[in-house]
Tab-separated table of C-alpha atoms in Angstrom:
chain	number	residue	atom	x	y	z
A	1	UNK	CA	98.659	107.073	75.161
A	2	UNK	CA	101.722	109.487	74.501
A	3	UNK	CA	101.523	112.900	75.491
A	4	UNK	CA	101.203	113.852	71.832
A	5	UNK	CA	98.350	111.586	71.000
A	6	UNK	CA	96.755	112.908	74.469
A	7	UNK	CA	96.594	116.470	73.325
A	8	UNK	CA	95.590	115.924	69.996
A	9	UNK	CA	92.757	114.155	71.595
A	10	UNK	CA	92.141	117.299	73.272
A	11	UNK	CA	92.132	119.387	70.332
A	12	UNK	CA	90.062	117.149	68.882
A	13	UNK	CA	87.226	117.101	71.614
A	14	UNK	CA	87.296	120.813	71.953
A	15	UNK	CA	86.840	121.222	68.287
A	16	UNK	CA	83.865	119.045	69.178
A	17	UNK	CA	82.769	120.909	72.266
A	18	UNK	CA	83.176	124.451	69.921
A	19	UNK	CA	80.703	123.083	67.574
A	20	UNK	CA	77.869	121.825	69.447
A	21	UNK	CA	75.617	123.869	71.846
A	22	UNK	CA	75.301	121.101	74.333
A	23	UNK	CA	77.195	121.733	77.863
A	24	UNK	CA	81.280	120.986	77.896
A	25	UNK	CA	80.543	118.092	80.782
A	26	UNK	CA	77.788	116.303	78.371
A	27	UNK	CA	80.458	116.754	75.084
A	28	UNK	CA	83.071	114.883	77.144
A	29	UNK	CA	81.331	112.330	78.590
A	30	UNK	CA	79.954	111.473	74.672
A	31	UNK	CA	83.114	111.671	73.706
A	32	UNK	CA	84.588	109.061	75.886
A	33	UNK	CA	81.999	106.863	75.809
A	34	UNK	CA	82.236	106.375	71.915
A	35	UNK	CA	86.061	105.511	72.936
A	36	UNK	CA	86.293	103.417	75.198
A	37	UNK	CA	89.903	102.529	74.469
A	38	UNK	CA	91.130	105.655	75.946
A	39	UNK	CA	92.127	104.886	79.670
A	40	UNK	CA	91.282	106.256	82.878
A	41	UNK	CA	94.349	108.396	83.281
A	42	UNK	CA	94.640	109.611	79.713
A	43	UNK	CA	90.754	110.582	80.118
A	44	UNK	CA	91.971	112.862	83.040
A	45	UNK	CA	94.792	114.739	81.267
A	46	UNK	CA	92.812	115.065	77.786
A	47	UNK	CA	89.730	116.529	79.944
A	48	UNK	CA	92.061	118.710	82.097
A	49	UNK	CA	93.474	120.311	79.344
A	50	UNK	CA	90.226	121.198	77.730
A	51	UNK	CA	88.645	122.185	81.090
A	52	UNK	CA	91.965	124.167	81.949
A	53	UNK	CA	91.940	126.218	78.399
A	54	UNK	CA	87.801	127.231	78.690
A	55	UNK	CA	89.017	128.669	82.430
A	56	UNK	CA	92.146	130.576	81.266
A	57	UNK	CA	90.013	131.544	77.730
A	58	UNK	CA	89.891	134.943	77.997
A	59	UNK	CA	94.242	134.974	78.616
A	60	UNK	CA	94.904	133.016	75.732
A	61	UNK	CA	92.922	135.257	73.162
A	62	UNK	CA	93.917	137.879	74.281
A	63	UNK	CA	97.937	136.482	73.985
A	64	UNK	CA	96.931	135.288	70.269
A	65	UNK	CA	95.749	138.849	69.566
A	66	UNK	CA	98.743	140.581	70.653
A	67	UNK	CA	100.261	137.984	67.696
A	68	UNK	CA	97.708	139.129	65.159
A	69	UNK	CA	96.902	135.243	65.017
A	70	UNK	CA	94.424	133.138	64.106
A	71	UNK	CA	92.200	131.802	66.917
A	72	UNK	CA	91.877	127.986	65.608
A	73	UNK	CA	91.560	125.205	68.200
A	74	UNK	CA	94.733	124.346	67.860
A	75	UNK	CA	96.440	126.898	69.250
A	76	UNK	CA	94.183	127.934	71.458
A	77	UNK	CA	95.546	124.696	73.204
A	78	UNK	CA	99.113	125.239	72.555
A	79	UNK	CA	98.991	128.747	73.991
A	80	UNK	CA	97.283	127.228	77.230
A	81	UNK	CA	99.920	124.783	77.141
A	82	UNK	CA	102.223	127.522	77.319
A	83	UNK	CA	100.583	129.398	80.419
A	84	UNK	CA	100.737	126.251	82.246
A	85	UNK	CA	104.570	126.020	82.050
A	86	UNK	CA	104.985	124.386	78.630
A	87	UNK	CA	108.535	125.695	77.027
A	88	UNK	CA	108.069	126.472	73.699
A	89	UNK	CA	110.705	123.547	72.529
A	90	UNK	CA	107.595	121.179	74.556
A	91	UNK	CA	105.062	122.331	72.132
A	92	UNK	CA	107.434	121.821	69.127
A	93	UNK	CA	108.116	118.307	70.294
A	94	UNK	CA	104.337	117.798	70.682
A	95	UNK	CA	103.686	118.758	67.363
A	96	UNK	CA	105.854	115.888	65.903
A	97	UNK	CA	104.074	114.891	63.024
A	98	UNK	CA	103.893	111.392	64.462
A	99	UNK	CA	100.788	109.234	64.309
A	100	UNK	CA	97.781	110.540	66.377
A	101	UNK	CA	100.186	113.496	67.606
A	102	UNK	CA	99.508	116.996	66.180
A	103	UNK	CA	100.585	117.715	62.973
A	104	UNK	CA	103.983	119.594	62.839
A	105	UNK	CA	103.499	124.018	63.095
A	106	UNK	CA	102.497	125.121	60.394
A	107	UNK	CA	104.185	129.180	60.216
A	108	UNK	CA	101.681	131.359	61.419
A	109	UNK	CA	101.661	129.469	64.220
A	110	UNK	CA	105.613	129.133	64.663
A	111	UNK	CA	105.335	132.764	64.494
A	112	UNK	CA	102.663	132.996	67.480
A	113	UNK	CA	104.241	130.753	69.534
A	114	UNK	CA	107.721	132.404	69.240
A	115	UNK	CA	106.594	135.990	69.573
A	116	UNK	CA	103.913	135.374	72.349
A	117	UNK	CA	105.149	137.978	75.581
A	118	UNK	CA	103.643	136.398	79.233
A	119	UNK	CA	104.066	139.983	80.268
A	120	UNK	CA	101.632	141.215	78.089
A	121	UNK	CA	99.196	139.949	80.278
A	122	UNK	CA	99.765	142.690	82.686
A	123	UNK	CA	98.587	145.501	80.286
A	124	UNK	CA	95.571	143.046	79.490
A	125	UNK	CA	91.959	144.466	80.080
A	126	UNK	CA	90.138	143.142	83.136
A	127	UNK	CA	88.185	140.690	81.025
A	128	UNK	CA	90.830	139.106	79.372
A	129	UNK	CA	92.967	138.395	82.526
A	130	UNK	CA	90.023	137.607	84.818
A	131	UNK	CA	88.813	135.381	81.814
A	132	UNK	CA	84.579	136.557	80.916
A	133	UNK	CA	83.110	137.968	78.052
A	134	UNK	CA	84.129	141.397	77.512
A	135	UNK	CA	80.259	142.342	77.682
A	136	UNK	CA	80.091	140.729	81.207
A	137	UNK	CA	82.745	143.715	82.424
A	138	UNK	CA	79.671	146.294	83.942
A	139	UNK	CA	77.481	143.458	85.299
A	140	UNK	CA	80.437	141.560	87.346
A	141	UNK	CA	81.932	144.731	89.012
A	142	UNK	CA	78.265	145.937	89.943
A	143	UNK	CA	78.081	142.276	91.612
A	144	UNK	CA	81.489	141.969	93.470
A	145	UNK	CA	83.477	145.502	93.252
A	146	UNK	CA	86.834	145.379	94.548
A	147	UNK	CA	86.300	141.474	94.882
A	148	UNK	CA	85.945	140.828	91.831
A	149	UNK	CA	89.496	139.353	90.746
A	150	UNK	CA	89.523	137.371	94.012
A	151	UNK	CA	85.982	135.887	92.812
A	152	UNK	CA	87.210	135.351	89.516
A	153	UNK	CA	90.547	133.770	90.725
A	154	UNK	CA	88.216	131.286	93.050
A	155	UNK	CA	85.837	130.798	89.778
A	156	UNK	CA	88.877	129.435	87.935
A	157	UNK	CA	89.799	126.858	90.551
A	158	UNK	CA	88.470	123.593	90.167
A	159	UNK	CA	85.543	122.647	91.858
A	160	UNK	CA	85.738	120.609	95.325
A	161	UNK	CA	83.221	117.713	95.531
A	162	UNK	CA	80.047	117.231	97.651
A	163	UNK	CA	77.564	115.077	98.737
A	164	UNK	CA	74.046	115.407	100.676
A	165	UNK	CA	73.240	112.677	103.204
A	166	UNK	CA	69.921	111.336	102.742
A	167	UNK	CA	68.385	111.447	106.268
A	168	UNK	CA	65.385	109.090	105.002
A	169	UNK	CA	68.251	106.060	104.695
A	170	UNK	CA	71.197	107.069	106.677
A	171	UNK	CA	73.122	109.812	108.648
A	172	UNK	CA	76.298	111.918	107.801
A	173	UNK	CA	78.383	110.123	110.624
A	174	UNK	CA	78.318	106.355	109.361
A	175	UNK	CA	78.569	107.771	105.193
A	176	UNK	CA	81.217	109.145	106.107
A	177	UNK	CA	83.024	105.956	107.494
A	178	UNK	CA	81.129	103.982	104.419
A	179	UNK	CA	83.234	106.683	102.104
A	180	UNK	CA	86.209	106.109	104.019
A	181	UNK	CA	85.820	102.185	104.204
A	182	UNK	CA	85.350	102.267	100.143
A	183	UNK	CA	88.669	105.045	99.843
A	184	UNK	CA	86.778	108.432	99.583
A	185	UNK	CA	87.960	110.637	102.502
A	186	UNK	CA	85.663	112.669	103.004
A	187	UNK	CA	85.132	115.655	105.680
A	188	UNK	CA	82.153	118.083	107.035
A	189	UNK	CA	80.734	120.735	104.841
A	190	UNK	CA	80.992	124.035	106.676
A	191	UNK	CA	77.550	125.464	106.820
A	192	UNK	CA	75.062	122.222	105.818
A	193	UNK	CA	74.674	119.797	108.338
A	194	UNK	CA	73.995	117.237	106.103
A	195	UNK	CA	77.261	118.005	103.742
A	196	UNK	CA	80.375	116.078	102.989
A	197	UNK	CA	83.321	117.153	100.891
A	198	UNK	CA	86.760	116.010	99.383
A	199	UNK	CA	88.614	118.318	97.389
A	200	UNK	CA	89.674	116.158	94.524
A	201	UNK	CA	86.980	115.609	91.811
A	202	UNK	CA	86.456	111.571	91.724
A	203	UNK	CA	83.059	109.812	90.946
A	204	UNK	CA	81.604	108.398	93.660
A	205	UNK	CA	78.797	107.003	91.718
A	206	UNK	CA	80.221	103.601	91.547
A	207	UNK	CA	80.220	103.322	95.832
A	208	UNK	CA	77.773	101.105	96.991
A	209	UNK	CA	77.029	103.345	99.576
A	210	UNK	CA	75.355	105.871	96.666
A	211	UNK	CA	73.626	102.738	95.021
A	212	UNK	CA	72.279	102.223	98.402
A	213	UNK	CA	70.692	105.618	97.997
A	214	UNK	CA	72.474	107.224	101.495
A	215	UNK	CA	73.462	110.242	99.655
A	216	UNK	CA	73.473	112.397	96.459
A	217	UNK	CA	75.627	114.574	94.464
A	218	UNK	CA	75.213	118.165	95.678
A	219	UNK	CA	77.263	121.243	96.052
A	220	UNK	CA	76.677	122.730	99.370
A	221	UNK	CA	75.481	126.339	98.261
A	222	UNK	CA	72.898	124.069	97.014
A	223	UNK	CA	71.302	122.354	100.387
A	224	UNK	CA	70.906	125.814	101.831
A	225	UNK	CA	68.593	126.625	99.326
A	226	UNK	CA	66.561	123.607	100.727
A	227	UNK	CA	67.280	124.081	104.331
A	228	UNK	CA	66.348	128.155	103.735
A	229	UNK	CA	62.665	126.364	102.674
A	230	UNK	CA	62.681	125.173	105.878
A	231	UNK	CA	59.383	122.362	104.942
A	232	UNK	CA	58.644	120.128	107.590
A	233	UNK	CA	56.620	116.709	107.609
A	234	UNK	CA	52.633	117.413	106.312
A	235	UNK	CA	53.408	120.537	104.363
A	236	UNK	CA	52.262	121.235	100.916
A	237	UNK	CA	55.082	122.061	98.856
A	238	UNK	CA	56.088	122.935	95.619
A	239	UNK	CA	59.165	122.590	93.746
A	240	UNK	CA	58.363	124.618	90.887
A	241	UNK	CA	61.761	124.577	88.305
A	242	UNK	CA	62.375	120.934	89.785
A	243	UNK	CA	64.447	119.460	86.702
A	244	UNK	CA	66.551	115.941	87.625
A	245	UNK	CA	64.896	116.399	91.411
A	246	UNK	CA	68.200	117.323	93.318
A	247	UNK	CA	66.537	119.757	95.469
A	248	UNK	CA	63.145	118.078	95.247
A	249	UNK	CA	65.142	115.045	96.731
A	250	UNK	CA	66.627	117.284	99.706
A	251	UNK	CA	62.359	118.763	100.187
A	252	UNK	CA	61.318	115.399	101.191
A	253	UNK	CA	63.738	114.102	103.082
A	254	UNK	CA	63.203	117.381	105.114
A	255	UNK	CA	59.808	116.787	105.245
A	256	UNK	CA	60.492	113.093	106.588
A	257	UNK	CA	58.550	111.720	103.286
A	258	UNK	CA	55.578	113.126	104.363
A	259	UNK	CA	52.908	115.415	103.260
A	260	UNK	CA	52.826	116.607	99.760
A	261	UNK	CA	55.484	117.328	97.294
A	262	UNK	CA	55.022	118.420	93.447
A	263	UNK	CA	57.723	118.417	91.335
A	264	UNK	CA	56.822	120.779	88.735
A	265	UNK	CA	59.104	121.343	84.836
A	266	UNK	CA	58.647	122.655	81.694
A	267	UNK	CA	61.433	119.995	80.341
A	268	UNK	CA	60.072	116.334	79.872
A	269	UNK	CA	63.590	115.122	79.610
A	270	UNK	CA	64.461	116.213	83.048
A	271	UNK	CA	61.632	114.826	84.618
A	272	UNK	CA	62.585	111.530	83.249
A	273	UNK	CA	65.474	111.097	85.403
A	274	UNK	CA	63.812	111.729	88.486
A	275	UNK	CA	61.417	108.449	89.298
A	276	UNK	CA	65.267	106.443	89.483
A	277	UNK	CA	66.585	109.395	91.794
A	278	UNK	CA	63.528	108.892	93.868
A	279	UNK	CA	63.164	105.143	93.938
A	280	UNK	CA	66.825	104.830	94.917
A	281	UNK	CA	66.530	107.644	97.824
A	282	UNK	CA	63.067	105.692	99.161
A	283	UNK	CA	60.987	108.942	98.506
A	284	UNK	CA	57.573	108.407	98.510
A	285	UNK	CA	55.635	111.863	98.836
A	286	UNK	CA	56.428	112.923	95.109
A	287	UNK	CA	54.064	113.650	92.335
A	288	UNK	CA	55.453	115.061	89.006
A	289	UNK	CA	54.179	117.236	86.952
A	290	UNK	CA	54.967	118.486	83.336
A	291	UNK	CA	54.139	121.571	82.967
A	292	UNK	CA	53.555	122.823	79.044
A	293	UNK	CA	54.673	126.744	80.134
A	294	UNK	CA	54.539	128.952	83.335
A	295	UNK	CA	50.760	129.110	82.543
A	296	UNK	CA	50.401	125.427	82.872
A	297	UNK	CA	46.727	125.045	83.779
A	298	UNK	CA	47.883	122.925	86.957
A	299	UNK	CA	49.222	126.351	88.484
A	300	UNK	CA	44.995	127.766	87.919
A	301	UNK	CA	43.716	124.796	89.464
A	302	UNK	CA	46.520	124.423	92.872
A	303	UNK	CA	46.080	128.442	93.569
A	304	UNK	CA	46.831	129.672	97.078
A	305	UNK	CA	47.150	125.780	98.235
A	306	UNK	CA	51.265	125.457	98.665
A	307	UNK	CA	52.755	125.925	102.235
A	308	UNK	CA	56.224	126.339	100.509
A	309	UNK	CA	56.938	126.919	96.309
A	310	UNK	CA	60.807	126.526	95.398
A	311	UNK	CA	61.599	128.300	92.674
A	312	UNK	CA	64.936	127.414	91.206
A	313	UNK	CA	64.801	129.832	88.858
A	314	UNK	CA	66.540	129.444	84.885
A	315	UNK	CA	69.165	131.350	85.053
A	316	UNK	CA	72.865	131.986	83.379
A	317	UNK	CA	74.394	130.199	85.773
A	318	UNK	CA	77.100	132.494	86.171
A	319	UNK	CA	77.609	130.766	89.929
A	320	UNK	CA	78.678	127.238	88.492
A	321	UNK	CA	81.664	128.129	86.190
A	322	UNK	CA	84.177	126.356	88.003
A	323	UNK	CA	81.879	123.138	87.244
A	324	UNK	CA	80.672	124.529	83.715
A	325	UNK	CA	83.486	127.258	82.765
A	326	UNK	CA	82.436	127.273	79.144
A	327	UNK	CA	78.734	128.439	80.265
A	328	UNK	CA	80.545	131.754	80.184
A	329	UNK	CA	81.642	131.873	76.836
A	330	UNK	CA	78.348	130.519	75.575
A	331	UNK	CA	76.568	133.701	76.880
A	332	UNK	CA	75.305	136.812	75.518
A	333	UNK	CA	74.317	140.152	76.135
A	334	UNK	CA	70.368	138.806	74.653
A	335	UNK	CA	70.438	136.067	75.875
A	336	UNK	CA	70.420	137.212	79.877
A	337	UNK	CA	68.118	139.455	78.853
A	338	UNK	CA	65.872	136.724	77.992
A	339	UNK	CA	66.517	134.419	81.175
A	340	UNK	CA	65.583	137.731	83.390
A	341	UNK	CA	62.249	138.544	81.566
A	342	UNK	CA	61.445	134.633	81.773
A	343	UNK	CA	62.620	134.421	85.707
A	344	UNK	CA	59.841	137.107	86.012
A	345	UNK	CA	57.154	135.083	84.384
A	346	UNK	CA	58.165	131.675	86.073
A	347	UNK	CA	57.850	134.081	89.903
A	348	UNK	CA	55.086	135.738	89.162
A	349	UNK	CA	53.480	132.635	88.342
A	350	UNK	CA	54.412	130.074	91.049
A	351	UNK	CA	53.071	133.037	93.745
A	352	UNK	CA	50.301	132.402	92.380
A	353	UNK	CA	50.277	129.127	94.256
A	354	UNK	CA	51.358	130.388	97.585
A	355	UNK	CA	48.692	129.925	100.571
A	356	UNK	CA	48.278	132.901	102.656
A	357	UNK	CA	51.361	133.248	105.574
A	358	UNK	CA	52.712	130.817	103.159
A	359	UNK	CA	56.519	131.156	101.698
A	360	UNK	CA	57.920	131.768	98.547
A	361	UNK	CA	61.711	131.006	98.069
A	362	UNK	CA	63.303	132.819	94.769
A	363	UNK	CA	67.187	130.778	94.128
A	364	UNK	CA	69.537	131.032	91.267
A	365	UNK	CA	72.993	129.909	90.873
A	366	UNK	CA	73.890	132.754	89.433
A	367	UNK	CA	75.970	135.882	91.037
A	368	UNK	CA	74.599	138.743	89.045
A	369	UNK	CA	72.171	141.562	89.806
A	370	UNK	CA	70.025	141.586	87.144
A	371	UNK	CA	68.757	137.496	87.925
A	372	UNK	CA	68.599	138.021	91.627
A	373	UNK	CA	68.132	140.973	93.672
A	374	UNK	CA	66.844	143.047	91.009
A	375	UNK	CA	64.002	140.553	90.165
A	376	UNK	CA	63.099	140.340	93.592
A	377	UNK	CA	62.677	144.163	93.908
A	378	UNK	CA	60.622	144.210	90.819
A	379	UNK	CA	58.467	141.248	92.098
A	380	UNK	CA	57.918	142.805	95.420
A	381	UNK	CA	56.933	145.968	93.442
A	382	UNK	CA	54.110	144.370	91.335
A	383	UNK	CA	52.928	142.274	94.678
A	384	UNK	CA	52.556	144.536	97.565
A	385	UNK	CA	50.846	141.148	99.539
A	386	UNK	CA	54.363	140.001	100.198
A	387	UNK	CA	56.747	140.567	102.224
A	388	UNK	CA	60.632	140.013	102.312
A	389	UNK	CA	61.743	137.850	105.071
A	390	UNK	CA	65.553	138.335	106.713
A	391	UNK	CA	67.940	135.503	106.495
A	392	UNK	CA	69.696	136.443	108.927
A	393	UNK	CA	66.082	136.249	111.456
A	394	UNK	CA	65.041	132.792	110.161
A	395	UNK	CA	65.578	129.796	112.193
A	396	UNK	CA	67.150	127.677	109.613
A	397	UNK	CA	68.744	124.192	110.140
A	398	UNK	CA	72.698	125.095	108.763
A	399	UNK	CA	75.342	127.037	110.004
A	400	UNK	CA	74.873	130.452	107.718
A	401	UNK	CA	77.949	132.373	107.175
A	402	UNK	CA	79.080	135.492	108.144
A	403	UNK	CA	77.764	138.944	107.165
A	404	UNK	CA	73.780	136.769	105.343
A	405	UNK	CA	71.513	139.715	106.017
A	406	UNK	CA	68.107	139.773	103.891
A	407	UNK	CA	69.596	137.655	101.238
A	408	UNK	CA	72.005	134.908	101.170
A	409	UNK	CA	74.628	135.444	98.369
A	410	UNK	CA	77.447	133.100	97.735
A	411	UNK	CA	80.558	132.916	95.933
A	412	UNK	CA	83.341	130.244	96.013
A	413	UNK	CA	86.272	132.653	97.052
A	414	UNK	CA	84.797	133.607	100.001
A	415	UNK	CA	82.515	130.092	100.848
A	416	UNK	CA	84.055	128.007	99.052
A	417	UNK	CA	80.813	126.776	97.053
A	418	UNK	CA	79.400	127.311	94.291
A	419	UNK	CA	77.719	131.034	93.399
A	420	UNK	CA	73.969	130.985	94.858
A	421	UNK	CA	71.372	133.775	95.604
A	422	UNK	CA	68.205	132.627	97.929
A	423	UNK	CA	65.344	135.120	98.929
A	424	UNK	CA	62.445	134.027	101.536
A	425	UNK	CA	59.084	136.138	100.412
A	426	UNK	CA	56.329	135.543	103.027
A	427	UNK	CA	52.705	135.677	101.396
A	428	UNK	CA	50.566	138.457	103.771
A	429	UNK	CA	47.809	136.464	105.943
């Protein structure tokens, strides 16, 4: 493809991603798959520019405002074009009028284009040039204070990619020379033992290594929330919020495929994907269970049984937006609101399930307050029979960073993964 017909393609699909709720990743992966014409390297700069424009969002509005102009698709992606180094003459040529290219400027946006002033950007409010939601402004400086730009600057990068080493099938040592024998280099995580990275987003799906089941997808913020549930082989555990089974995947293998493991959702869908996930890994000590709410009557009948109970809380995911940088856009004000007042019924009813001196692990991948250490404060409230355990005094298997103290909190600018909370709550003998 030209470079015209590639960006019209990218107008296109984010005019597709605008009007459908379902997440940026899923839209683009549709939208490729219903044309399968478009090569491998044109798939790369249409997605990049669409990715690129929901991470620099809140900039480009903001420029279009300053214009008085109207917010269309369109140029939306010719005023990213524009912050990325595009000359104004570039987005004239683009707009050539030419089969599959955009259609020539029309002169409103002539006007915008022309007029637009990059310096503007340094009278911009916080929101705009750090690129959230305006109503996100309170609830990201109460999380991150004077690191908040640096935070946001790291949440705009692109996200590295990671892999768990199933310990049931293989080791990190020979993956790692599988990746490299197949053209993936690939080095240690920092903190999980059992992580490998590369910095460049490829698949590795197609590796025989992955068909072979040695490892899985999964950022490394991620396997410390299953090495903090430090399970071991013959425990009774729960993975409550278990979706596809990524950590559910991590539980067992930790557990050496032995003892009990429930796999517990609310979302038939997800479930469905796990029995492949665990067939392929050679997991064996899984039983799923869909749940119809919280309240399921499977939580009544397993009370005070569970050694461990994961709960990978629903959240905003406001941890994950260099994977998933239009989940920010897609929030509101109600709609955390919500997620916090369910997180409190989904707790309060996998403790429930909690032996006594037995652990409850609270995670979310997101890096506000009001989902993590708040709803932990207001859990502990209401059950006086547990106890908060340290991080910092747990003998986990990974290499914690710096500064963990009762909670671990993460944030890719200053651990390079993805944004996670974890608490360990300890059920009173």
């Amino acid at each position: 493809m030209r470079y015209g017909g590639q960006i019209q393609a990218a107008i296109d699909l984010y005019n597709e991603a605008g009007r459908r709720a379902a997440p940026l990743d899923v839209v683009i992966s549709q939208y490729f798959r219903s044309r399968r014409y478009i090569g491998s390297k044109d798939k790369g700069v249409i997605s990049g520019v669409v990715y690129g424009m929901m991470r620099r969002l809140g900039e480009v509005d903001y420029l279009i405002d300053t214009m008085k102009g109207d917010k269309s698709y369109r140029l939306r992606v010719f005023v990213y074009l524009l912050l990325e180094g595009a000359t104004k003459q570039d987005i004239d040529n683009i707009c050539s009028g030419d089969t599959y290219a955009p259609k020539i400027l029309n002169n409103e946006e002539k006007k915008v284009i022309k007029g637009i002033d990059f310096a503007a950007l340094k009278k911009a409010p916080d929101h705009a040039r750090m690129n959230y939601p305006k109503w996100m402004d309170w609830h990201l400086k109460q999380a991150f204070g004077d690191d908040l730009e640096a935070v946001m600057e790291a949440m705009n990068q692109q996200a590295t990619t990671d892999i768990r080493v199933n310990t049931l099938k293989s080791s990190v040592d020979k993956v790692q020379a599988q990746m490299k024998s197949e053209g993936f280099e690939m080095r240690r995580t920092d903190y999980s033992p059992l992580g490998l990275r590369m910095d460049e987003r490829r698949s590795v799906f197609s590796t025989k290594v992955f068909k072979e089941g040695a490892f899985e997808m999964q950022d490394e913020g991620s396997q410390l929330i299953a090495a903090i549930c430090r399970v071991a082989p013959g425990m009774k555990v729960t993975d409550f919020c278990a979706g596809a089974g990524g950590k559910t995947l991590a539980l067992s293998a930790d557990m050496g495929n032995k003892g009990t493991l429930h796999a517990c959702d609310i979302h038939e869908r997800r479930l469905k994907e796990m029995p492949k996930r665990l067939k392929r890994a050679g997991v064996n000590n899984v039983q799923t269970h869909l749940l119809a709410s919280e309240n399921d009557k499977w939580v009544k009948r397993h009370k005070e049984t569970q050694d461990v109970v994961l709960v990978d809380a629903p959240c905003s995911g406001a941890g994950t937006w260099r994977r998933s940088p239009d989940s920010r856009w897609k929030m509101t004000q109600e709609s955390l609101q919500e997620l916090t007042e369910i997180q409190a019924s989904v707790l309060q009813s996998a403790a429930r399930l909690v032996t006594k001196g037995g652990r409850l692990i609270y995670a979310t991948c997101s890096v506000l307050k009001e989902e993590n250490e708040q709803q932990v404060e207001k859990f502990l409230e209401a059950n006086p029979h547990f106890q908060l355990q340290k991080i910092e005094e747990l003998d986990v298997k990974a290499n914690l960073p710096e500064g963990v103290s009762t909670y671990l909190k993460l944030n890719p600018h200053h651990h390079g993964t993805d944004g996670f909370f974890v608490a360990s709550l300890v059920k009173d003998l």
